[in-house]
Amino acid sequence: MIPKLSNDEYMKRFINGNRKISMNTEIIETALNVIKDVRLNGDKALEKYAEKFDGFIPEDWEVSEEERKQAWNNISPNVIDSLQKAAANIRSFHRKQLTQSRIMEMTDDIISGQLFRPIERVGVYVPGGTASYPSTVLMNAIPAAIAGVDEIIMVTPVRSEHGISPVLLVAADIAGVNKIYQIGGIQAIAALAYGTSTIPKVDKIVGPGNAYVAAAKSIVYGDVGIDMIAGPSEVAIIADKNANPAYIAADLLAQAEHDQDARTFLFSTSSTLVDEVSIEINKQLAELPRKEIATPSLLNNSAAVVVDNLYTAFRLVNQLAPEHLEIVLENPLSWLGLVKNAGSVFLGENTPEAVGDYFGGPNHVLPTSGNARFSSGLSVDDFIKKTTYLYYSEKALGNAAEHIMTIANEEKLTGHARAVQIRMQI
Ligand SMILES: NC(=O)c1ccc[n+]([C@@H]2O[C@H](COP(=O)([O-])OP(=O)(O)OC[C@H]3O[C@@H](n4cnc5c(N)ncnc54)[C@H](O)[C@@H]3O)[C@@H](O)[C@H]2O)c1
Ligand SMILES: N[C@H](CO)Cc1c[nH]c[nH+]1
Ligand SMILES: [Zn+2]
């Protein structure tokens, strides 16, 4: 089931081709029009597009306190318990990312440093078109809360009077979300970026979404901050002949069920393992309720590559820069040093990616489409601004004046030179 490709075929299809996140011109045009309309017509436009794209206009955009409270009675205590345990792990992992403002230099004449301040208001997009993701609420809002963001605003689409699923509302409470609005897609991103009468404008928008959401985020970027442009999910697995084919098949299928464009890769030194994994995939696929999503994903966007040795496997993975990498080898930690480009790494046969998706602590909002070559997964840092500061005494300025004026004059910015000279009376 998983296409077995040669090294060259794999390179041609997945590395040398255009890997840019696919937002076709039609999607970008739709996004531009909707954003323009929301900027001009605010809530009226929100109604129009909620009706058009989701087939439902809620009575109130904001979820009431009462509804949020009631949600706790509408889900099972087991679910609450699991969410709280997951949240505790995510909190503990992210708390350790917090860093303090710092002083770089402190003498009688010069003081310099960096002031760390949380972003004041953040919008969290929680996807809701095809599935509901309480885990994504935790992954986005917990780091924001730890960073000290004053106000966390969550948006997610609704399609009926049943409103937002109670499990999302409870996850939002656990994670520290302040306000929740029942709106999704391009219109939600526009509302967060520019504000409407009911939805407050935020300073940064984070969270994954489909191609419409990704297009909208890329358009509003600059007027508002964004975390990243997320493409379809990906997993790459490096395994040798000792790996359990049933586990590998299950992990590939887990990622393939996300969406028809999800990409899954297996790199192995064992051709036998690759064949066994394919047999297992067919077996397990038959039992998978979401096979209509996983099948096209596996057929069109997956590859199994048999490599001569594990070093080649790591080289290919580093070129791919996958969102997730599973290292299913003995002593997996000893191979970690070979990883250059990957969003998040899962070590050993008992750490399927699902542990990280839900529970382990690291974030599951990660760079896709090769972006792990230059960017990282969501973290507390995404919610913190770092302002530099500098103090010079008269003596310090005197010592530096000549150099500053020399460079300013080289740039023909004589005003800059004068700003120093006037203080020196040179
Ligand atoms: N990277 C992660 O951490 C992560 C986590 C969860 C989900 N995901 C991914 O996020 C994506 C979620 O996508 P989704 O569709 O389920 O939810 P979504 O909320 O991103 O998108 C649904 C919205 O898209 C808009 N839309 C749909 N068709 C449209 C059209 N023709 N024109 C204009 N707007 C339209 C609608 O407003 C709808 O509410 C999936 O690809 C999933 O794999 C990623
Ligand atoms: N694997 C997804 C990120 O690519 C995150 C997720 C949410 N729920 C399950 N999985
Ligand atoms: Zn997942």
Short mmCIF file of C-alpha atoms and ligand atoms in Angstrom, two decimals:
data_model
loop_
_atom_site.label_atom_id
_atom_site.label_comp_id
_atom_site.label_asym_id
_atom_site.label_seq_id
_atom_site.Cartn_x
_atom_site.Cartn_y
_atom_site.Cartn_z
CA MET A 1 0.00 0.00 0.00
CA ILE A 2 2.81 2.44 0.80
CA PRO A 3 4.65 3.15 -2.51
CA LYS A 4 8.19 1.75 -2.41
CA LEU A 5 10.41 4.35 -4.08
CA SER A 6 14.08 4.34 -4.98
CA ASN A 7 16.29 6.98 -3.46
CA ASP A 8 16.18 8.98 -6.71
CA GLU A 9 12.43 8.73 -7.19
CA TYR A 10 11.90 9.83 -3.61
CA MET A 11 14.22 12.83 -4.06
CA LYS A 12 12.48 13.84 -7.28
CA ARG A 13 8.99 13.64 -5.82
CA PHE A 14 9.40 14.92 -2.32
CA ILE A 15 12.56 17.01 -2.10
CA ASN A 16 13.41 18.63 -5.41
CA GLY A 17 9.82 19.50 -6.37
CA ASN A 18 8.01 22.57 -5.16
CA ARG A 19 7.33 21.94 -1.50
CA LYS A 20 5.77 25.30 -0.78
CA ILE A 21 2.53 24.94 1.14
CA SER A 22 -0.15 24.60 -1.52
CA MET A 23 -2.50 27.56 -1.42
CA ASN A 24 -3.89 27.82 -4.92
CA THR A 25 -4.82 31.19 -6.39
CA GLU A 26 -8.53 30.48 -5.99
CA ILE A 27 -8.11 30.01 -2.24
CA ILE A 28 -5.97 33.14 -1.96
CA GLU A 29 -8.51 35.17 -3.94
CA THR A 30 -11.37 33.96 -1.74
CA ALA A 31 -9.34 34.81 1.35
CA LEU A 32 -8.53 38.32 0.07
CA ASN A 33 -12.20 39.04 -0.68
CA VAL A 34 -13.49 37.74 2.65
CA ILE A 35 -10.83 39.65 4.62
CA LYS A 36 -11.62 42.88 2.76
CA ASP A 37 -15.32 42.46 3.45
CA VAL A 38 -14.80 41.72 7.16
CA ARG A 39 -12.56 44.80 7.46
CA LEU A 40 -15.26 46.96 5.87
CA ASN A 41 -18.43 45.43 7.24
CA GLY A 42 -17.42 43.72 10.50
CA ASP A 43 -20.07 41.51 12.11
CA LYS A 44 -22.41 41.80 9.09
CA ALA A 45 -19.74 40.15 6.94
CA LEU A 46 -19.13 37.51 9.60
CA GLU A 47 -22.80 36.53 9.37
CA LYS A 48 -22.62 36.35 5.60
CA TYR A 49 -19.59 34.02 5.56
CA ALA A 50 -20.64 31.89 8.53
CA GLU A 51 -23.84 31.19 6.59
CA LYS A 52 -22.03 30.65 3.30
CA PHE A 53 -19.14 28.44 4.45
CA ASP A 54 -20.50 26.80 7.59
CA GLY A 55 -24.24 26.94 6.94
CA PHE A 56 -24.99 28.36 10.38
CA ILE A 57 -25.09 31.74 12.15
CA PRO A 58 -24.95 31.48 15.93
CA GLU A 59 -27.26 33.68 18.00
CA ASP A 60 -24.28 35.08 19.88
CA TRP A 61 -20.73 34.96 18.59
CA GLU A 62 -19.35 34.66 22.11
CA VAL A 63 -19.86 31.55 24.19
CA SER A 64 -21.49 32.55 27.48
CA GLU A 65 -20.02 31.89 30.93
CA GLU A 66 -23.07 29.76 31.65
CA GLU A 67 -22.47 27.57 28.60
CA ARG A 68 -18.82 27.16 29.55
CA LYS A 69 -19.77 26.14 33.08
CA GLN A 70 -22.45 23.75 31.84
CA ALA A 71 -19.94 22.01 29.54
CA TRP A 72 -18.23 20.46 32.59
CA ASN A 73 -21.44 18.52 33.32
CA ASN A 74 -21.75 17.33 29.75
CA ILE A 75 -18.55 15.35 29.41
CA SER A 76 -17.40 12.26 31.24
CA PRO A 77 -15.11 12.56 34.27
CA ASN A 78 -12.63 10.26 32.47
CA VAL A 79 -12.23 12.79 29.68
CA ILE A 80 -11.77 15.62 32.18
CA ASP A 81 -9.19 13.58 34.05
CA SER A 82 -7.22 12.76 30.87
CA LEU A 83 -7.30 16.37 29.71
CA GLN A 84 -6.08 17.57 33.10
CA LYS A 85 -3.22 15.06 33.15
CA ALA A 86 -2.21 16.00 29.59
CA ALA A 87 -2.41 19.70 30.52
CA ALA A 88 -0.17 19.12 33.55
CA ASN A 89 2.51 17.50 31.33
CA ILE A 90 2.26 20.24 28.71
CA ARG A 91 2.47 22.91 31.42
CA SER A 92 5.47 21.32 33.05
CA PHE A 93 7.35 21.00 29.71
CA HIS A 94 6.57 24.57 28.66
CA ARG A 95 7.22 26.19 32.05
CA LYS A 96 10.86 25.20 31.70
CA GLN A 97 11.04 27.27 28.50
CA LEU A 98 10.40 30.52 30.41
CA THR A 99 13.41 32.80 30.50
CA GLN A 100 13.91 36.05 32.40
CA SER A 101 14.72 39.50 31.14
CA ARG A 102 18.51 39.77 31.12
CA ILE A 103 21.28 42.27 31.56
CA MET A 104 24.10 41.95 29.01
CA GLU A 105 26.41 44.64 30.41
CA MET A 106 26.32 46.66 33.64
CA THR A 107 29.11 49.13 34.41
CA ASP A 108 29.03 52.70 35.77
CA ASP A 109 28.99 53.96 32.18
CA ILE A 110 27.11 51.39 30.15
CA ILE A 111 23.99 49.34 30.86
CA SER A 112 22.41 47.11 28.23
CA GLY A 113 19.98 44.24 28.22
CA GLN A 114 16.79 42.65 27.00
CA LEU A 115 13.35 43.21 28.51
CA PHE A 116 11.03 40.21 28.04
CA ARG A 117 7.34 41.06 27.89
CA PRO A 118 4.35 38.88 27.03
CA ILE A 119 2.17 39.72 24.05
CA GLU A 120 -0.98 41.35 25.43
CA ARG A 121 -3.76 39.73 23.44
CA VAL A 122 -3.53 36.48 21.48
CA GLY A 123 -6.03 34.72 19.21
CA VAL A 124 -6.00 30.92 19.15
CA TYR A 125 -7.50 29.27 16.08
CA VAL A 126 -8.84 25.80 16.85
CA PRO A 127 -9.77 23.88 13.68
CA GLY A 128 -13.25 22.45 13.58
CA GLY A 129 -14.19 21.66 9.99
CA THR A 130 -13.71 17.90 9.96
CA ALA A 131 -12.82 17.04 13.55
CA SER A 132 -12.73 18.62 17.00
CA TYR A 133 -9.33 19.04 18.65
CA PRO A 134 -9.28 19.60 22.43
CA SER A 135 -5.57 18.73 22.33
CA THR A 136 -4.96 21.70 20.04
CA VAL A 137 -6.67 23.99 22.55
CA LEU A 138 -4.22 22.82 25.23
CA MET A 139 -1.17 23.02 22.94
CA ASN A 140 -1.86 26.61 21.88
CA ALA A 141 -3.32 28.21 24.98
CA ILE A 142 -1.11 26.70 27.70
CA PRO A 143 2.17 28.21 26.40
CA ALA A 144 0.38 31.56 25.99
CA ALA A 145 -0.87 31.44 29.57
CA ILE A 146 2.60 30.47 30.85
CA ALA A 147 4.15 33.38 28.94
CA GLY A 148 1.76 35.71 30.80
CA VAL A 149 -0.48 36.77 27.90
CA ASP A 150 -3.22 39.01 29.38
CA GLU A 151 -6.07 37.83 27.20
CA ILE A 152 -6.37 34.57 25.24
CA ILE A 153 -9.20 34.60 22.71
CA MET A 154 -10.20 31.30 21.09
CA VAL A 155 -12.14 30.93 17.85
CA THR A 156 -13.51 27.75 16.30
CA PRO A 157 -16.19 27.11 13.69
CA VAL A 158 -19.69 25.82 14.47
CA ARG A 159 -22.09 24.22 12.06
CA SER A 160 -25.32 23.84 14.05
CA GLU A 161 -27.25 25.09 17.06
CA HIS A 162 -25.43 22.44 19.13
CA GLY A 163 -22.60 24.96 19.24
CA ILE A 164 -19.04 24.21 20.21
CA SER A 165 -18.40 20.71 21.54
CA PRO A 166 -18.33 20.74 25.38
CA VAL A 167 -14.96 19.01 25.39
CA LEU A 168 -13.43 22.02 23.61
CA LEU A 169 -15.02 24.36 26.16
CA VAL A 170 -13.63 22.34 29.06
CA ALA A 171 -10.17 22.15 27.43
CA ALA A 172 -10.35 25.95 27.03
CA ASP A 173 -11.07 26.37 30.76
CA ILE A 174 -8.24 24.03 31.70
CA ALA A 175 -5.83 25.86 29.41
CA GLY A 176 -6.77 29.37 30.61
CA VAL A 177 -8.69 30.73 27.58
CA ASN A 178 -10.46 33.99 28.46
CA LYS A 179 -13.01 34.32 25.68
CA ILE A 180 -14.41 31.93 23.06
CA TYR A 181 -16.09 32.92 19.79
CA GLN A 182 -18.03 30.57 17.54
CA ILE A 183 -16.50 31.46 14.23
CA GLY A 184 -14.00 29.75 11.97
CA GLY A 185 -12.29 29.87 8.59
CA ILE A 186 -11.05 33.01 6.83
CA GLN A 187 -13.68 35.19 8.50
CA ALA A 188 -12.41 34.27 11.98
CA ILE A 189 -8.82 35.14 11.06
CA ALA A 190 -9.97 38.48 9.59
CA ALA A 191 -12.02 39.28 12.71
CA LEU A 192 -9.05 38.55 14.98
CA ALA A 193 -6.68 40.57 12.80
CA TYR A 194 -8.81 43.70 12.43
CA GLY A 195 -11.51 43.42 15.12
CA THR A 196 -15.27 43.80 14.72
CA SER A 197 -17.92 45.23 17.07
CA THR A 198 -18.02 41.92 18.91
CA ILE A 199 -14.66 40.24 18.29
CA PRO A 200 -11.60 42.01 19.69
CA LYS A 201 -8.54 42.64 17.55
CA VAL A 202 -5.55 40.63 18.77
CA ASP A 203 -1.80 41.15 18.55
CA LYS A 204 -0.94 37.64 17.32
CA ILE A 205 -2.86 34.68 15.89
CA VAL A 206 -1.67 31.12 16.52
CA GLY A 207 -3.03 27.68 15.69
CA PRO A 208 -3.34 25.32 12.74
CA GLY A 209 -6.11 25.13 10.16
CA ASN A 210 -6.96 24.13 6.60
CA ALA A 211 -5.71 25.84 3.42
CA TYR A 212 -8.28 28.67 3.78
CA VAL A 213 -7.11 29.43 7.29
CA ALA A 214 -3.46 29.22 6.19
CA ALA A 215 -4.09 31.61 3.28
CA ALA A 216 -5.90 34.07 5.56
CA LYS A 217 -3.07 33.99 8.11
CA SER A 218 -0.46 34.66 5.44
CA ILE A 219 -2.48 37.64 4.14
CA VAL A 220 -3.04 39.32 7.52
CA TYR A 221 0.57 38.76 8.64
CA GLY A 222 2.21 42.11 9.19
CA ASP A 223 -0.98 43.73 10.48
CA VAL A 224 -0.93 41.06 13.16
CA GLY A 225 1.66 38.47 14.21
CA ILE A 226 1.23 34.81 13.29
CA ASP A 227 2.96 31.67 14.54
CA MET A 228 3.48 29.86 11.22
CA ILE A 229 1.71 28.71 8.10
CA ALA A 230 0.82 25.10 8.74
CA GLY A 231 0.60 22.69 5.82
CA PRO A 232 -0.63 19.10 5.86
CA SER A 233 0.70 16.92 8.71
CA GLU A 234 3.73 14.70 8.17
CA VAL A 235 5.56 11.84 9.82
CA ALA A 236 8.83 10.17 8.85
CA ILE A 237 9.90 6.93 10.49
CA ILE A 238 13.41 5.48 10.52
CA ALA A 239 13.36 1.78 11.38
CA ASP A 240 15.59 -1.25 10.95
CA LYS A 241 14.83 -4.95 10.61
CA ASN A 242 14.11 -5.33 14.32
CA ALA A 243 11.14 -2.95 14.27
CA ASN A 244 7.61 -4.24 14.75
CA PRO A 245 5.80 -3.79 11.40
CA ALA A 246 2.39 -3.56 13.11
CA TYR A 247 3.58 -0.59 15.19
CA ILE A 248 5.10 1.18 12.19
CA ALA A 249 1.94 0.64 10.11
CA ALA A 250 -0.22 1.97 12.95
CA ASP A 251 1.92 5.11 13.29
CA LEU A 252 1.84 5.81 9.54
CA LEU A 253 -1.93 5.33 9.51
CA ALA A 254 -2.37 7.57 12.56
CA GLN A 255 -0.84 10.48 10.68
CA ALA A 256 -2.54 9.61 7.37
CA GLU A 257 -5.99 9.85 8.99
CA HIS A 258 -5.50 13.58 9.62
CA ASP A 259 -6.20 14.67 6.11
CA GLN A 260 -6.05 13.49 2.52
CA ASP A 261 -2.89 15.54 1.97
CA ALA A 262 -1.07 14.23 5.07
CA ARG A 263 2.38 12.85 4.17
CA THR A 264 3.94 9.69 5.61
CA PHE A 265 7.44 8.27 5.05
CA LEU A 266 9.31 5.14 6.05
CA PHE A 267 13.09 4.86 5.71
CA SER A 268 14.49 1.44 6.44
CA THR A 269 17.57 -0.67 5.92
CA SER A 270 15.27 -3.68 5.60
CA SER A 271 13.29 -4.37 2.44
CA THR A 272 11.50 -7.16 4.33
CA LEU A 273 10.31 -4.71 6.99
CA VAL A 274 8.93 -2.39 4.29
CA ASP A 275 6.97 -5.29 2.74
CA GLU A 276 5.67 -6.38 6.14
CA VAL A 277 4.59 -2.83 6.93
CA SER A 278 2.63 -2.67 3.66
CA ILE A 279 0.82 -5.90 4.50
CA GLU A 280 0.06 -4.56 7.99
CA ILE A 281 -1.22 -1.28 6.56
CA ASN A 282 -3.72 -3.14 4.40
CA LYS A 283 -4.83 -5.19 7.38
CA GLN A 284 -5.21 -2.21 9.71
CA LEU A 285 -6.70 0.08 7.08
CA ALA A 286 -9.67 -2.26 6.79
CA GLU A 287 -10.43 -1.57 10.46
CA LEU A 288 -9.91 2.18 10.28
CA PRO A 289 -13.13 4.23 10.31
CA ARG A 290 -11.38 7.13 8.54
CA LYS A 291 -10.00 5.05 5.66
CA GLU A 292 -11.56 7.40 3.08
CA ILE A 293 -9.09 10.02 4.35
CA ALA A 294 -6.10 7.77 5.02
CA THR A 295 -6.19 5.86 1.71
CA PRO A 296 -5.60 8.80 -0.65
CA SER A 297 -3.04 10.20 1.75
CA LEU A 298 -1.08 6.92 1.71
CA LEU A 299 -1.39 6.40 -2.02
CA ASN A 300 -0.49 9.91 -3.11
CA ASN A 301 1.74 11.38 -0.45
CA SER A 302 3.71 8.55 1.07
CA ALA A 303 6.91 6.71 0.32
CA ALA A 304 8.95 3.83 1.68
CA VAL A 305 12.64 4.04 0.84
CA VAL A 306 15.04 1.15 1.39
CA VAL A 307 18.43 2.60 2.27
CA ASP A 308 21.92 1.05 2.35
CA ASN A 309 22.60 2.21 5.87
CA LEU A 310 21.08 4.30 8.64
CA TYR A 311 23.32 7.29 7.93
CA THR A 312 21.68 7.58 4.51
CA ALA A 313 18.28 7.42 6.23
CA PHE A 314 19.19 10.37 8.46
CA ARG A 315 20.58 12.31 5.50
CA LEU A 316 17.29 11.86 3.60
CA VAL A 317 15.26 12.80 6.65
CA ASN A 318 17.32 15.95 7.18
CA GLN A 319 16.57 16.97 3.58
CA LEU A 320 12.87 16.29 4.14
CA ALA A 321 12.80 18.20 7.46
CA PRO A 322 9.60 16.45 8.55
CA GLU A 323 7.14 17.76 11.09
CA HIS A 324 7.51 14.54 13.12
CA LEU A 325 10.33 12.00 13.13
CA GLU A 326 10.12 8.60 14.81
CA ILE A 327 13.43 6.83 15.42
CA VAL A 328 12.49 3.19 15.89
CA LEU A 329 15.95 1.73 16.46
CA GLU A 330 17.73 0.17 19.38
CA ASN A 331 19.32 2.82 21.62
CA PRO A 332 17.36 5.55 19.83
CA LEU A 333 18.90 8.30 21.94
CA SER A 334 22.33 7.48 20.49
CA TRP A 335 21.02 8.48 17.00
CA LEU A 336 19.54 11.82 18.10
CA GLY A 337 22.77 13.67 17.31
CA LEU A 338 22.28 12.94 13.59
CA VAL A 339 18.99 14.88 13.48
CA LYS A 340 19.42 18.34 11.95
CA ASN A 341 15.95 19.18 10.66
CA ALA A 342 12.73 17.93 12.29
CA GLY A 343 9.84 19.55 14.17
CA SER A 344 9.70 16.97 16.96
CA VAL A 345 11.42 13.61 17.48
CA PHE A 346 9.94 10.46 19.03
CA LEU A 347 12.41 7.93 20.35
CA GLY A 348 11.97 4.17 20.45
CA GLU A 349 9.17 1.74 19.71
CA ASN A 350 7.07 2.75 22.71
CA THR A 351 6.88 6.43 21.81
CA PRO A 352 4.42 6.68 18.93
CA GLU A 353 3.78 10.20 17.71
CA ALA A 354 0.36 9.98 19.38
CA VAL A 355 2.10 10.38 22.77
CA GLY A 356 3.33 13.79 21.67
CA ASP A 357 0.08 14.72 19.93
CA TYR A 358 -1.81 14.41 23.19
CA PHE A 359 0.14 13.89 26.33
CA GLY A 360 3.91 13.87 26.66
CA GLY A 361 4.50 17.60 27.06
CA PRO A 362 6.19 18.88 23.85
CA ASN A 363 3.99 20.98 21.59
CA HIS A 364 2.13 19.45 18.65
CA VAL A 365 1.95 22.67 16.60
CA LEU A 366 5.05 22.13 14.48
CA PRO A 367 6.64 23.31 11.24
CA THR A 368 5.54 21.34 8.15
CA SER A 369 6.51 21.26 4.44
CA GLY A 370 10.24 21.37 5.14
CA ASN A 371 9.96 24.47 7.33
CA ALA A 372 11.78 22.65 10.14
CA ARG A 373 14.93 23.67 8.21
CA PHE A 374 14.45 27.20 9.57
CA SER A 375 11.74 27.24 12.22
CA SER A 376 10.56 25.51 15.37
CA GLY A 377 7.38 24.28 16.96
CA LEU A 378 5.15 26.50 19.06
CA SER A 379 6.67 27.40 22.41
CA VAL A 380 6.45 29.97 25.19
CA ASP A 381 8.83 32.13 23.13
CA ASP A 382 6.11 32.65 20.51
CA PHE A 383 4.21 34.70 23.08
CA ILE A 384 7.09 36.84 24.32
CA LYS A 385 8.61 40.00 22.83
CA LYS A 386 12.19 40.84 23.57
CA THR A 387 12.88 44.55 23.81
CA THR A 388 16.50 45.63 24.00
CA TYR A 389 17.62 48.62 26.07
CA LEU A 390 20.81 50.64 26.37
CA TYR A 391 22.21 53.37 28.67
CA TYR A 392 25.43 55.38 27.93
CA SER A 393 26.95 57.89 30.33
CA GLU A 394 28.54 61.09 29.03
CA LYS A 395 31.94 59.39 29.36
CA ALA A 396 30.82 56.29 27.44
CA LEU A 397 29.38 58.43 24.64
CA GLY A 398 32.61 60.39 24.52
CA ASN A 399 34.59 57.17 24.07
CA ALA A 400 32.33 55.99 21.26
CA ALA A 401 31.59 59.30 19.51
CA GLU A 402 34.37 59.16 16.93
CA HIS A 403 33.39 55.67 15.77
CA ILE A 404 29.67 56.42 15.58
CA MET A 405 30.26 59.60 13.58
CA THR A 406 32.68 57.83 11.24
CA ILE A 407 30.15 55.14 10.36
CA ALA A 408 27.28 57.64 10.12
CA ASN A 409 29.30 59.80 7.72
CA GLU A 410 30.15 56.71 5.64
CA GLU A 411 26.40 56.14 5.32
CA LYS A 412 26.01 59.83 4.45
CA LEU A 413 23.59 60.17 7.34
CA THR A 414 24.99 63.42 8.68
CA GLY A 415 21.96 63.95 10.92
CA HIS A 416 22.94 60.82 12.82
CA ALA A 417 26.52 62.09 13.17
CA ARG A 418 25.25 65.46 14.40
CA ALA A 419 23.09 63.79 17.10
CA VAL A 420 26.35 62.62 18.66
CA GLN A 421 28.51 65.62 17.77
CA ILE A 422 26.09 68.09 19.39
CA ARG A 423 26.66 66.35 22.72
CA MET A 424 30.43 66.36 22.32
CA GLN A 425 30.71 69.94 21.10
CA ILE A 426 33.53 68.64 18.92
N1 LIG B 1 -0.64 20.93 13.02
C1 LIG B 1 -1.48 20.71 14.01
O1 LIG B 1 -1.12 20.84 15.14
C2 LIG B 1 -2.89 20.36 13.71
C3 LIG B 1 -3.77 20.06 14.76
C4 LIG B 1 -5.08 19.81 14.44
C5 LIG B 1 -5.51 19.86 13.11
N2 LIG B 1 -4.62 20.11 12.14
C6 LIG B 1 -4.99 20.21 10.73
O2 LIG B 1 -5.83 21.35 10.58
C7 LIG B 1 -6.70 21.14 9.50
C8 LIG B 1 -8.11 21.45 9.95
O3 LIG B 1 -8.93 21.64 8.85
P1 LIG B 1 -10.50 21.61 8.94
O4 LIG B 1 -11.03 21.84 7.59
O5 LIG B 1 -10.92 20.39 9.68
O6 LIG B 1 -10.88 22.79 9.93
P2 LIG B 1 -10.65 24.37 9.83
O7 LIG B 1 -11.33 24.93 11.04
O8 LIG B 1 -9.24 24.70 9.62
O9 LIG B 1 -11.44 24.84 8.55
C9 LIG B 1 -12.83 24.83 8.49
C10 LIG B 1 -13.33 26.16 7.98
O10 LIG B 1 -12.86 26.37 6.65
C11 LIG B 1 -13.76 27.23 5.98
N3 LIG B 1 -14.01 26.72 4.63
C12 LIG B 1 -14.27 25.45 4.26
N4 LIG B 1 -14.49 25.40 2.93
C13 LIG B 1 -14.38 26.66 2.47
C14 LIG B 1 -14.50 27.25 1.16
N5 LIG B 1 -14.77 26.51 0.08
N6 LIG B 1 -14.29 28.57 1.06
C15 LIG B 1 -14.00 29.33 2.14
N7 LIG B 1 -13.88 28.81 3.38
C16 LIG B 1 -14.07 27.50 3.54
C17 LIG B 1 -15.05 27.23 6.76
O11 LIG B 1 -15.26 28.49 7.30
C18 LIG B 1 -14.83 26.23 7.88
O12 LIG B 1 -15.34 26.68 9.10
C19 LIG B 1 -6.53 19.70 9.05
O13 LIG B 1 -5.70 19.69 7.92
C20 LIG B 1 -5.82 19.04 10.24
O14 LIG B 1 -4.99 17.97 9.86
C21 LIG B 1 -3.32 20.39 12.41
N1 LIG B 2 -0.58 15.34 14.63
C1 LIG B 2 -1.17 16.67 14.67
C2 LIG B 2 -0.09 17.67 14.28
O1 LIG B 2 0.43 17.38 13.07
C3 LIG B 2 -1.71 17.08 15.99
C4 LIG B 2 -2.89 16.30 16.46
C5 LIG B 2 -4.00 16.77 17.07
N2 LIG B 2 -4.76 15.71 17.38
C6 LIG B 2 -4.13 14.64 16.98
N3 LIG B 2 -3.01 14.98 16.40
ZN ZN B 3 -1.96 13.70 15.03
#
